[in-house]
Coordinates of C-alpha atoms and ligand atoms in Angstrom, one line a residue:
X1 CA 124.1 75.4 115.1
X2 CA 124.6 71.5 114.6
X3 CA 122.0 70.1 112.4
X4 CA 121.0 71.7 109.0
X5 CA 117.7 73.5 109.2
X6 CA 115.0 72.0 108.0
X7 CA 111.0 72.2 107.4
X8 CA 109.4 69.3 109.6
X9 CA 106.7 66.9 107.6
X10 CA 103.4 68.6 108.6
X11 CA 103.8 70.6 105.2
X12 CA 104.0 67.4 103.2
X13 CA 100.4 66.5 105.4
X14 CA 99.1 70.0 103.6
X15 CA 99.8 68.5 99.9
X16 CA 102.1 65.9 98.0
X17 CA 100.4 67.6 94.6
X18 CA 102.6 70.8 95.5
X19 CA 105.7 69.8 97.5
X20 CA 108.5 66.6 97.6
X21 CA 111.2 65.8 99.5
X22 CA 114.7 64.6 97.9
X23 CA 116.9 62.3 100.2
X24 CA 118.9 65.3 101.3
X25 CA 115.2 66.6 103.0
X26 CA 115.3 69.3 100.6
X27 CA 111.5 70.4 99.4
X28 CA 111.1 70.8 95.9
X29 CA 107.8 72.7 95.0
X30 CA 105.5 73.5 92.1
X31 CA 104.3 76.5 91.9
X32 CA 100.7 77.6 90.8
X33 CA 100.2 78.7 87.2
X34 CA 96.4 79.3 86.3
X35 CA 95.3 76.1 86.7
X36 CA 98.4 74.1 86.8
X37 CA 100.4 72.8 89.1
X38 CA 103.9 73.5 87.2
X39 CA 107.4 72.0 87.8
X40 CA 110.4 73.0 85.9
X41 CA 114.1 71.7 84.8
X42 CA 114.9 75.5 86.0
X43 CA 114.8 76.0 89.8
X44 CA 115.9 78.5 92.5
X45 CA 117.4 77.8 95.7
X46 CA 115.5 79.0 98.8
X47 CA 117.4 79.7 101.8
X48 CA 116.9 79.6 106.0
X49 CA 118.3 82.9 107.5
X50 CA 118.4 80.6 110.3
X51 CA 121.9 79.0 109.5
X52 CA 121.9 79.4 105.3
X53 CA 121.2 76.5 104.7
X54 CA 119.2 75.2 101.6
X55 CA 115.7 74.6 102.7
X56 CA 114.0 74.2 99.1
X57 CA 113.8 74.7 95.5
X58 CA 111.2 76.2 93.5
X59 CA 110.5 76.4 89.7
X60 CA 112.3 79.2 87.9
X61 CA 109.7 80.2 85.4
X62 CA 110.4 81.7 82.1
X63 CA 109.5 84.5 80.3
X64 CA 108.2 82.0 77.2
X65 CA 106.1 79.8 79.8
X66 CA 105.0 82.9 81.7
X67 CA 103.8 84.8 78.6
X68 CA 100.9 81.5 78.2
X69 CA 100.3 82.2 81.5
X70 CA 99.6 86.1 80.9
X71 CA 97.7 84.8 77.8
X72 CA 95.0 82.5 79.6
X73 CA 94.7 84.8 82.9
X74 CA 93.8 88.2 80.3
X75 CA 91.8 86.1 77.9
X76 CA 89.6 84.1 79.9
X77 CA 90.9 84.5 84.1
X78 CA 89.9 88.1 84.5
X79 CA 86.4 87.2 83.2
X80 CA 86.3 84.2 85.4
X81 CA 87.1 86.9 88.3
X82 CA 85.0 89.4 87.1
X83 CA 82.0 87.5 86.3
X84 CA 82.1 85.9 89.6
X85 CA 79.6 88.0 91.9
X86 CA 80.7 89.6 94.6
X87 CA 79.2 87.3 97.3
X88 CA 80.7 84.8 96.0
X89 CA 84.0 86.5 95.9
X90 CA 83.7 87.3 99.9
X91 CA 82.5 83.3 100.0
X92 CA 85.7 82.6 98.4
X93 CA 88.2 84.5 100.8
X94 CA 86.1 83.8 104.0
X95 CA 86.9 80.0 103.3
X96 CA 90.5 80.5 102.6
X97 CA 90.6 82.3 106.3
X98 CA 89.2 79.0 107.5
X99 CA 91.8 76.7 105.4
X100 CA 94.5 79.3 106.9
X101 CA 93.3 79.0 110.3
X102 CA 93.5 74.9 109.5
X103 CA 96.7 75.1 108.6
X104 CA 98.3 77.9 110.6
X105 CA 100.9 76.0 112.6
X106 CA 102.4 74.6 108.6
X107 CA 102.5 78.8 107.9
X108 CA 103.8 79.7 111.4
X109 CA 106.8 77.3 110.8
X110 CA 107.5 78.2 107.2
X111 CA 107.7 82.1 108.1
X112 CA 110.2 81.2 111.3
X113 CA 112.3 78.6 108.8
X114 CA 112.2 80.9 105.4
X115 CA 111.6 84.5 106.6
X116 CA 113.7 83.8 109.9
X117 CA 110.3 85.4 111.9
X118 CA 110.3 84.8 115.7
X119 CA 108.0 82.2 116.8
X120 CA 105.5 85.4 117.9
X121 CA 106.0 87.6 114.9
X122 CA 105.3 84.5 112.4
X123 CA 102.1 83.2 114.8
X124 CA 101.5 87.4 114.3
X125 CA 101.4 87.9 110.2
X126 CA 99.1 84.8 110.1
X127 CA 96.7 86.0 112.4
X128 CA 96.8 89.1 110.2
X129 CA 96.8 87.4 107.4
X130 CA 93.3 85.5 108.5
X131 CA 92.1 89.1 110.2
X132 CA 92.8 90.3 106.6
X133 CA 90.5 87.8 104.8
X134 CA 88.1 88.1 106.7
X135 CA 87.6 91.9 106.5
X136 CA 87.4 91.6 102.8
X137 CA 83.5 92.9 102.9
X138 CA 84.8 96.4 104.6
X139 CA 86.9 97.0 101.4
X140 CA 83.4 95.6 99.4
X141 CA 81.7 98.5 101.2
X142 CA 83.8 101.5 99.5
X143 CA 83.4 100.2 96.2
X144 CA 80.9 103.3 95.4
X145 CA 80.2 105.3 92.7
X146 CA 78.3 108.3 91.4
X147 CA 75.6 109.8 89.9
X148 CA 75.6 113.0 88.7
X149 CA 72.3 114.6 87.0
X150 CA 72.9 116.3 83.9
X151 CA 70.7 119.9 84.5
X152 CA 74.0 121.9 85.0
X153 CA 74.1 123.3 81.7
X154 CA 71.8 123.9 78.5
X155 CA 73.8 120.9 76.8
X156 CA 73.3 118.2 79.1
X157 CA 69.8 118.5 80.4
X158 CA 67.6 115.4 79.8
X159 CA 70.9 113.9 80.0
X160 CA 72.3 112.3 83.4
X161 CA 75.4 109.5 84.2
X162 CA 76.2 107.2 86.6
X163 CA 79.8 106.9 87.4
X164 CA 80.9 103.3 88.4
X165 CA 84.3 101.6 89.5
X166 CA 85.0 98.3 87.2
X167 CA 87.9 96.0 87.8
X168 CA 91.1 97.2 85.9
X169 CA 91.5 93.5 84.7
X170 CA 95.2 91.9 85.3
X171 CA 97.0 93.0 88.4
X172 CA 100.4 92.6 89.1
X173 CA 101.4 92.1 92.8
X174 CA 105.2 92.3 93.9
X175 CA 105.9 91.3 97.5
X176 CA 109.0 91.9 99.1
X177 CA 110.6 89.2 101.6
X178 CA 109.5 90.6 104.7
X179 CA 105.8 90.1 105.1
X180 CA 105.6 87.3 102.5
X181 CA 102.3 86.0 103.5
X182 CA 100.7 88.9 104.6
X183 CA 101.6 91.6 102.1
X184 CA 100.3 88.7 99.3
X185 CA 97.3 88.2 101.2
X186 CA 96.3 92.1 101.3
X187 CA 97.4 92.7 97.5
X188 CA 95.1 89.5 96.9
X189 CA 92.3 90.6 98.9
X190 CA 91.9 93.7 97.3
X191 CA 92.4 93.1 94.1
X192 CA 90.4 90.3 93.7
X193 CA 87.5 91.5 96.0
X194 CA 86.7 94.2 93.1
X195 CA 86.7 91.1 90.4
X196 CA 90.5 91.6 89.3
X197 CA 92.7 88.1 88.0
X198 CA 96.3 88.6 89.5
X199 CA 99.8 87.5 88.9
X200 CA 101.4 87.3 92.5
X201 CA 105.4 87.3 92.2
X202 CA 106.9 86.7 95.6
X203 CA 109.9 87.5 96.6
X204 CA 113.1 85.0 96.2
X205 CA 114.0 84.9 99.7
X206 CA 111.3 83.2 101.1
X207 CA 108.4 82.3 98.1
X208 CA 107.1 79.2 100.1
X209 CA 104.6 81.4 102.0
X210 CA 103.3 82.5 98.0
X211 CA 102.7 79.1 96.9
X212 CA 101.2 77.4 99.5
X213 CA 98.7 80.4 99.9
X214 CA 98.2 79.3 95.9
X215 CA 97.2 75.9 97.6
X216 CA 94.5 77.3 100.2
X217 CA 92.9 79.9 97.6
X218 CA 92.3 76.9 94.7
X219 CA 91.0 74.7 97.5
X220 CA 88.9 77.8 98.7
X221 CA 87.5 78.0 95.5
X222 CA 89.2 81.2 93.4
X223 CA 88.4 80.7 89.8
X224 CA 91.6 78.2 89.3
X225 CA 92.3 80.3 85.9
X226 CA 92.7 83.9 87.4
X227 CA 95.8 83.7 89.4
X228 CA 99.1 82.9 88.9
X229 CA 102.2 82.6 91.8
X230 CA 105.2 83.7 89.1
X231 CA 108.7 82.4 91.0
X232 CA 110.8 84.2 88.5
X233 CA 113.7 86.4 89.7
X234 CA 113.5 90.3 89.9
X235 CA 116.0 90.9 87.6
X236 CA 113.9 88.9 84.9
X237 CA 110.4 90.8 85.5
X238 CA 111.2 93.4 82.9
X239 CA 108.9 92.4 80.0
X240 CA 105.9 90.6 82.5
X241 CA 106.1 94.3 84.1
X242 CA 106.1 95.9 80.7
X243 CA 103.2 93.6 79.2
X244 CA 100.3 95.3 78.0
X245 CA 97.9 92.7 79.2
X246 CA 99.1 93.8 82.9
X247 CA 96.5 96.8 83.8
X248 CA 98.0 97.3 87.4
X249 CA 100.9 97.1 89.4
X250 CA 101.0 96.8 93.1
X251 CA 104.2 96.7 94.6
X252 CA 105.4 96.6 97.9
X253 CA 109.8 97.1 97.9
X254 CA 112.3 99.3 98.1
X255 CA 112.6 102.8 96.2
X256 CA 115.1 101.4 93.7
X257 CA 113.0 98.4 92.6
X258 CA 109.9 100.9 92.4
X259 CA 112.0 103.1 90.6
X260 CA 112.8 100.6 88.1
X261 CA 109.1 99.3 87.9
X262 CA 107.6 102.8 86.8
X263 CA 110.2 103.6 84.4
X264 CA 109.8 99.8 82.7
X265 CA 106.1 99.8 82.7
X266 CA 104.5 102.1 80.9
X267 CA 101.4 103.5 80.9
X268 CA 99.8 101.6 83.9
X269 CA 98.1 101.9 87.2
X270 CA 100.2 101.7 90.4
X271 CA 100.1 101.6 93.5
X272 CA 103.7 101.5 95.5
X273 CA 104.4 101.0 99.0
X274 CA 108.6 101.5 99.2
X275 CA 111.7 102.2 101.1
X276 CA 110.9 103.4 104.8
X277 CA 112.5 103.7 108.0
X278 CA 110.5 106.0 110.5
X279 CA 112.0 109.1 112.8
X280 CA 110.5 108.9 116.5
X281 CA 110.9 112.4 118.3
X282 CA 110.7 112.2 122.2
X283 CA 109.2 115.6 123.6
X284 CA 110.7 116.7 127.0
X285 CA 107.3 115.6 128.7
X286 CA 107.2 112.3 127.6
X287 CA 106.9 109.3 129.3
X288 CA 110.3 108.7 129.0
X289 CA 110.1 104.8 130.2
X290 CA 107.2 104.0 127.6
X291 CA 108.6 105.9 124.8
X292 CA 111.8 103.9 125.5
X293 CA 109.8 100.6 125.4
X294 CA 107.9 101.4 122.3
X295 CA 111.3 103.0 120.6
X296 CA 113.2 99.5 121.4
X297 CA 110.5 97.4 119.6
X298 CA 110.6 99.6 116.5
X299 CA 113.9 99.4 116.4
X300 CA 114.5 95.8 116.6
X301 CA 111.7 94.0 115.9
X302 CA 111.8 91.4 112.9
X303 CA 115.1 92.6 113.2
X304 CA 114.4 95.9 112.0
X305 CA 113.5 94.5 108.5
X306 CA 110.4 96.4 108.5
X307 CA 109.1 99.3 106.6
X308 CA 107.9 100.7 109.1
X309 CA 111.0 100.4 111.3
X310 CA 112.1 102.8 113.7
X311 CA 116.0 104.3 112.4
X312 CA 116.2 108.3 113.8
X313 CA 115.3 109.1 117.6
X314 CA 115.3 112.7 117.9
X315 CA 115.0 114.1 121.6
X316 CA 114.5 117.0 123.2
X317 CA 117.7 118.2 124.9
X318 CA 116.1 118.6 128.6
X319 CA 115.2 114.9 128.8
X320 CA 118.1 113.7 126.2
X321 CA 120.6 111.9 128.2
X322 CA 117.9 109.9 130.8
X323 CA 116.0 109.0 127.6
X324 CA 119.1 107.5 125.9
X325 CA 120.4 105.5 128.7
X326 CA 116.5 104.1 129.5
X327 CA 117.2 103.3 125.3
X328 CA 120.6 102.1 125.7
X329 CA 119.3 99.8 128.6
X330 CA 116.0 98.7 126.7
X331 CA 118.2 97.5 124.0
X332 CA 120.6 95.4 126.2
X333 CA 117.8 93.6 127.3
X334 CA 117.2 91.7 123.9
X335 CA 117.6 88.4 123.3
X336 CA 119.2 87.8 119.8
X337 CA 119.3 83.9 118.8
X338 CA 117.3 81.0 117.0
X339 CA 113.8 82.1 116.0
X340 CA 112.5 78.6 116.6
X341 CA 113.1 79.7 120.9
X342 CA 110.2 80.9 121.8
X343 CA 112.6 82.8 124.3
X344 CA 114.5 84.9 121.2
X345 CA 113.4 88.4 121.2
X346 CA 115.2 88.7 117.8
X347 CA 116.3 86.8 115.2
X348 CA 118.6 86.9 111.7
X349 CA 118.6 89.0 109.2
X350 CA 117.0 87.2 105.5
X351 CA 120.8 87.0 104.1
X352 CA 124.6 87.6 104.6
X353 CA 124.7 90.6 102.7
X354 CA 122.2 92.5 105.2
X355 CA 124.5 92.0 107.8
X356 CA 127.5 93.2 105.6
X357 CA 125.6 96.2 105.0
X358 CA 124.5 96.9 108.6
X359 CA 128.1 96.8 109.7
X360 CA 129.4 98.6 107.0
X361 CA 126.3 101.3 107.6
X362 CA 127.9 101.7 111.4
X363 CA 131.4 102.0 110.5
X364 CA 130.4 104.8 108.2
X365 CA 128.8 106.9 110.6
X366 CA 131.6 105.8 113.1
X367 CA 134.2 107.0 110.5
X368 CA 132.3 110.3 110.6
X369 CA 132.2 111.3 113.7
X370 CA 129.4 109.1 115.5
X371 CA 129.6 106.8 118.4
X372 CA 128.2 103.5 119.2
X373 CA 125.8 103.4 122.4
X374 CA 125.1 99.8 121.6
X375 CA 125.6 96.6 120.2
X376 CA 127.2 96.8 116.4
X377 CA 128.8 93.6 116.2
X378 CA 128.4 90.9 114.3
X379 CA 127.4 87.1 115.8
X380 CA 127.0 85.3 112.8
X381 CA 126.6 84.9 109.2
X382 CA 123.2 86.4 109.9
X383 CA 123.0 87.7 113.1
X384 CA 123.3 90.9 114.8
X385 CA 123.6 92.8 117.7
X386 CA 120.1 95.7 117.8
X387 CA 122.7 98.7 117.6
X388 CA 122.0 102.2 118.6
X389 CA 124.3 105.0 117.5
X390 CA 124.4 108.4 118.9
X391 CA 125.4 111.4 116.1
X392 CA 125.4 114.7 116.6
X393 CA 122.7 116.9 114.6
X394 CA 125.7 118.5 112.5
X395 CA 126.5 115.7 111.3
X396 CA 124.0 113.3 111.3
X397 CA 122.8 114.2 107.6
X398 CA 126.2 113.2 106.5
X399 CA 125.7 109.5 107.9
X400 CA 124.6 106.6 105.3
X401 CA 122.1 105.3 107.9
X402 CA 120.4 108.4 107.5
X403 CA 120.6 109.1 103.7
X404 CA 120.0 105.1 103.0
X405 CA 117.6 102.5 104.4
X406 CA 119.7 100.2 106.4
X407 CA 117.3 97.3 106.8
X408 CA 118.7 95.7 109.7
X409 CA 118.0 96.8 113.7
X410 CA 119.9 99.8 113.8
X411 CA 119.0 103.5 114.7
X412 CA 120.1 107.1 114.9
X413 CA 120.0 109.1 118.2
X414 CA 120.2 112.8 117.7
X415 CA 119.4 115.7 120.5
X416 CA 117.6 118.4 119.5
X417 CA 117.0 121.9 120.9
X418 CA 113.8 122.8 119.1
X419 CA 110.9 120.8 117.6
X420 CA 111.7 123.0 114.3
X421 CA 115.0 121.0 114.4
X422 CA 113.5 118.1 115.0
X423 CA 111.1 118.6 112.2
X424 CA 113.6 119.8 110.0
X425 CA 115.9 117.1 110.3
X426 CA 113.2 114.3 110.2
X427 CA 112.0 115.8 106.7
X428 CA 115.5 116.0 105.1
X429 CA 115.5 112.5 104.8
X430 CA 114.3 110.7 101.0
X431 CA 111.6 108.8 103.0
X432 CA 108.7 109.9 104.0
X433 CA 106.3 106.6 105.2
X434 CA 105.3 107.7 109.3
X435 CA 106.5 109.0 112.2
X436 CA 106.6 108.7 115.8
X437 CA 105.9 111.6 118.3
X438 CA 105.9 110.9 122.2
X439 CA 104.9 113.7 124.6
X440 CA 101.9 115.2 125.8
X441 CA 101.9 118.9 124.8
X442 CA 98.9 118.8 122.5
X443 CA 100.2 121.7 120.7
X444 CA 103.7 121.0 120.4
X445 CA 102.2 117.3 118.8
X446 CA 99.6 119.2 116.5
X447 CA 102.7 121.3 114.7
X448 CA 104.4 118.3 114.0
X449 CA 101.8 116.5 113.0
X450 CA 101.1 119.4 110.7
X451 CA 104.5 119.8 109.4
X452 CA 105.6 116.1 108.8
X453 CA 106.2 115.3 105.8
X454 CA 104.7 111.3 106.1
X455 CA 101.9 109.0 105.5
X456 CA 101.1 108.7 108.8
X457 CA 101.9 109.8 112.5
X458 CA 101.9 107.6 115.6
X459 CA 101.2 109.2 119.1
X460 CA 102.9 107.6 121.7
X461 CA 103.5 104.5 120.2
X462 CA 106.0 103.2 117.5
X463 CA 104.7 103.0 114.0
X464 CA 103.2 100.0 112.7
X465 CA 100.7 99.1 109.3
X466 CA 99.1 96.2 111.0
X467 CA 96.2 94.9 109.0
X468 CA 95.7 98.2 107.1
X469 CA 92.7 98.6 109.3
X470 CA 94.6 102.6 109.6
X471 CA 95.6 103.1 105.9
X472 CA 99.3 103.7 105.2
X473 CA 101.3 104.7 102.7
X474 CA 104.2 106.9 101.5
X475 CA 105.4 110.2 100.4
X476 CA 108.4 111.4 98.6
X477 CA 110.7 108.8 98.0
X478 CA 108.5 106.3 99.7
X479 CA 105.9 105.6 97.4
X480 CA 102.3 106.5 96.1
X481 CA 98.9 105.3 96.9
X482 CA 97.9 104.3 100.3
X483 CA 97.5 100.5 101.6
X484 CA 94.4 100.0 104.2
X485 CA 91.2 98.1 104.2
X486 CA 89.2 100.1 101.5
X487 CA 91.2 102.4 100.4
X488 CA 93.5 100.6 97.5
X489 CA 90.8 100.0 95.5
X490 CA 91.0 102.8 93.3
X491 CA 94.5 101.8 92.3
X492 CA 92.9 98.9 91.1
X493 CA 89.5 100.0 89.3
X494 CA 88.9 102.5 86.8
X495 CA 86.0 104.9 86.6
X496 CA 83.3 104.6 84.2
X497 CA 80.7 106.9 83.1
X498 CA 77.9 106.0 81.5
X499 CA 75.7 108.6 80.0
X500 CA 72.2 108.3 79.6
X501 CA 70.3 110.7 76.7
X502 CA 66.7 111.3 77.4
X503 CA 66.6 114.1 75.0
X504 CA 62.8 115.2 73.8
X505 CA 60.9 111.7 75.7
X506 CA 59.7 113.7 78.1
X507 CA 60.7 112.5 81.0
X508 CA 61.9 115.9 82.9
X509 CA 59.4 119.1 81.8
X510 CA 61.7 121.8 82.2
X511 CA 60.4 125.2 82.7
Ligands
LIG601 P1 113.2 94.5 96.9 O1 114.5 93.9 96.8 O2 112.9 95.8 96.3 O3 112.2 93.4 96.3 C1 110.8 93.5 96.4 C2 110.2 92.7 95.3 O4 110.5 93.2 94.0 C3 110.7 91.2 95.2 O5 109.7 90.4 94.9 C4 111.7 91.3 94.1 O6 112.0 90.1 93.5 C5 111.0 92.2 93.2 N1 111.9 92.9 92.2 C6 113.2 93.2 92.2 N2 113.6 93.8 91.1 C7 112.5 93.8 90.3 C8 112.2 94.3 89.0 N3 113.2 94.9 88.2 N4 111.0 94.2 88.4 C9 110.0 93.7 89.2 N5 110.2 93.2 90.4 C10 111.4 93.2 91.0 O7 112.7 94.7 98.4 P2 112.9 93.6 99.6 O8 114.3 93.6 100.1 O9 112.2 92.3 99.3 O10 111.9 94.3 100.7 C11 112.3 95.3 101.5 C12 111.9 96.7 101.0 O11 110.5 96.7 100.9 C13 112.3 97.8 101.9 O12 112.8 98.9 101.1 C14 111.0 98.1 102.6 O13 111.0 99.5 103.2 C15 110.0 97.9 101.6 N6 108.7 97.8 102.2 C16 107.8 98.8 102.1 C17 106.6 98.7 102.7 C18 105.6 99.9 102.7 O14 104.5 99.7 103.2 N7 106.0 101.0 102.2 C19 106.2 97.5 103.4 C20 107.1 96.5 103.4 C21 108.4 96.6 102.8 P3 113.4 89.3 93.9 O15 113.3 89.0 95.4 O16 113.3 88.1 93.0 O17 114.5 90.2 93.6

């Protein structure tokens, strides 16, 4: 790969107050505390999937310096946010869309150098990131209440209540690496859109999208004492998550860290967004050259490290072999290599030790009976080949990519001989995020839409959140709550009634 990967100098031009270079042409960053720019003698390494090498450092904040943090956001922060009218707040994230649309080329390069995005799919999550901002006032919109009159029963007549949504106060976000700007940007939007003060902790892989979004929202004008960009490793959240001045949680991870989260927590509000990995069943009168497009780009795109990833095809018998070899072929086609090539169809996975897994994933299935259509090698510390791998539907269930999430571009191809199968088999699975149908049987779709046990179902197209503008979310083992312009705000209010006695002044004369 020659030379060591590095970020170029235009995110120096964006702030010297947040970032430094060391002779080495390492970046060492602050990160944003509620109000402060902080730096500490403690500092993680940050990593380039490109060719692991060390791109940056960031503080390594501790559980004594965040627990002053925690103090100033619940004592004064949340009222800062609170008390901070909603116009005001739209005001606030309308101009950090602007400062993002400034600066997109400094976030386009940092999610291609830390997250390992193609040049496309990082030029993608921050446009969706500024979309996102920008449609804070839909979310605004569903902030309603109630009012209920209080003539239902002898008790509460002259009585009546208005039911309202307030912020919750303190919210916790939890990003996981692989929409590090935009997943922060939609927890933050939100959240703070209802008057909440958050605590964003990204994730380690790749927290330089997390900080310098910190930079944009101070310079847009959030109350500089309401939020807080917490570098501090996973396995050190325990007490922030189990602080009682934390009112929420939003998470977005996998099932284990979720897991974890609720049982550490406490009594809390959450809202979860966890492991995935999407079945796509191909109907006999499919289009079988579309669904094999669509298929191939949820298989491997951001190298499958997506939620909503495509990891079972199940196909009708009739049409199974021509749609697996249009599959195989559609696969072939992809260019795997340096994400800075505008060229590369695909590039690393975040780590090593998501390749390790990916391979070891396909030897298990391989062990067990299954066969490689495509790809499962190896090219580098980080790279892979997109891999497809045919199993039979007796076995299938038995297969680790099946029972796990494999985060990595790798899928299941099973034939089917009835859509009950097909059902059946996509429902045993922990997950239960979307699904994929292709076909055009209306009724054949509308029982498996029915029956699907997911958060959402995609006709003739492969799964994908977007901007939330569809909301999302999982079932079973995938999460709760949904994610989607307006509809995470209950996770992150509470309901208040206030009741109003009129008792004996007259104003209702009651036969
Ligand atoms: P992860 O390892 O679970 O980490 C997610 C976040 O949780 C990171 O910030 C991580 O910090 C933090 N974390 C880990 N342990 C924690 C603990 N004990 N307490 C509090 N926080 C903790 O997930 P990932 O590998 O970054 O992301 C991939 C996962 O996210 C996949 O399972 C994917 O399906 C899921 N995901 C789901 C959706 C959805 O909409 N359902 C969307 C995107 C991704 P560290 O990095 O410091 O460990």
């Amino acid at each position: 790969m020659g030379l060591m990967v590095r970020l170029s100098e235009k995110i120096e031009s964006l702030s010297r107050e947040v970032v430094r270079r060391d002779e080495e042409g390492v970046l060492w960053f602050k990160t944003y505390l509620a109000g402060e720019w902080f730096e500490s003698r403690e500092s993680s390494l940050v990593y380039s999937p490109i060719d692991t090498s060390v791109i940056a450092r960031v503080p390594r904040v501790s559980y004594e310096k965040m627990d002053t943090v925690v103090d100033k956001i619940y004592r004064s922060g949340r009222w800062s946010a609170r008390n901070t009218p909603g116009h005001k707040r739209l005001e606030i994230l309308g101009r950090a869309a602007e400062l993002l649309r400034d600066y997109q080329d400094v976030f386009t390069e940092v999610l291609v150098v830390n997250a390992g995005k193609t040049l496309a799919a990082a030029r993608g999550e921050v446009k969706a990131s500024i979309d996102r901002l920008e449609r804070a006032d839909m979310d605004l919109r569903k902030l309603l209440g109630d009012y209920i009159p209080g003539d239902w029963s002898d008790e509460t007549t002259e009585t009546e209540s208005i039911v309202r949504r307030e912020p919750v106060g303190v919210v916790l976000i939890i990003t996981p690496f692989n929409y590090p700007l935009f997943d922060a940007v939609n927890k933050i939007v939100y959240s703070f859109i209802v008057g909440n003060a958050f605590i964003l902790k990204p994730a380690s892989a790749d927290p330089i999208p997390a900080i310098l979004l910190a930079w944009v929202l101070e310079k847009a004008g959030m109350p500089r004492d309401s939020f807080a960009v917490a570098t501090v490793p996973g396995r050190e959240m325990d007490r922030l998550v189990s602080d009682k001045r934390i009112a929420a949680i939003s998470l977005t991870g996998s099932t284990e860290t979720g897991e974890r989260v609720l049982k550490t927590a406490g009594v809390k509000q959450f809202i979860m967004e966890l492991g995935g990995g999407d079945p796509a069943i191909i109907l006999s009168d499919a289009d079988l050259e579309w669904a094999a497009q669509r298929v191939a780009r949820g298989i491997y795109s951001y190298s499958g490290q997506r939620c909503d990833a495509i990891k079972l095809v199940l196909v009708e018998a009739p049409v199974y072999e021509k749609f697996r070899d249009l599959l195989v072929g559609e696969l072939r086609k992809v260019r795997v290599g340096d994400p800075r090539d505008p060229s590369t169809d695909m590039g690393p996975l975040i780590d090593p030790s998501a390749a390790d897994l990916m391979i070891e994933a396909v030897r298990d299935a391989e062990a067990r009976g299954a066969r490689v259509l495509v790809g499962g090698r190896r090219l580098g510390p980080t790279y892979v080949e997109p891999t497809l791998v045919e199993a039979d539907k007796t076995i299938v269930r038995s297969l680790r990519l099946y029972r796990e999430e494999i985060f990595a571009p790798v899928a299941l191809i099973t034939r089917v001989d009835t859509i009950d199968e097909a059902i059946d088999i996509s429902n045993g699975r922990r997950y239960g995020l979307d699904a994929a149908v292709f076909g055009r049987d209306i009724n054949k779709i509308r029982k498996i839409v029915r029956l699907l046990e997911v958060g959402a179902v995609y006709i003739n197209d492969f799964p994908r959140h977007g901007i939330g503008y569809y909301p999302f979310g999982g079932r079973k083992d995938s999460g709760i709550g949904r994610e989607g312009i307006g509809y995470s705000l209950e996770y992150v209010t509470a309901y208040k009634s206030i009741v109003y006695n009129y008792k004996g002044t007259g104003v209702w004369e009651y036969l």
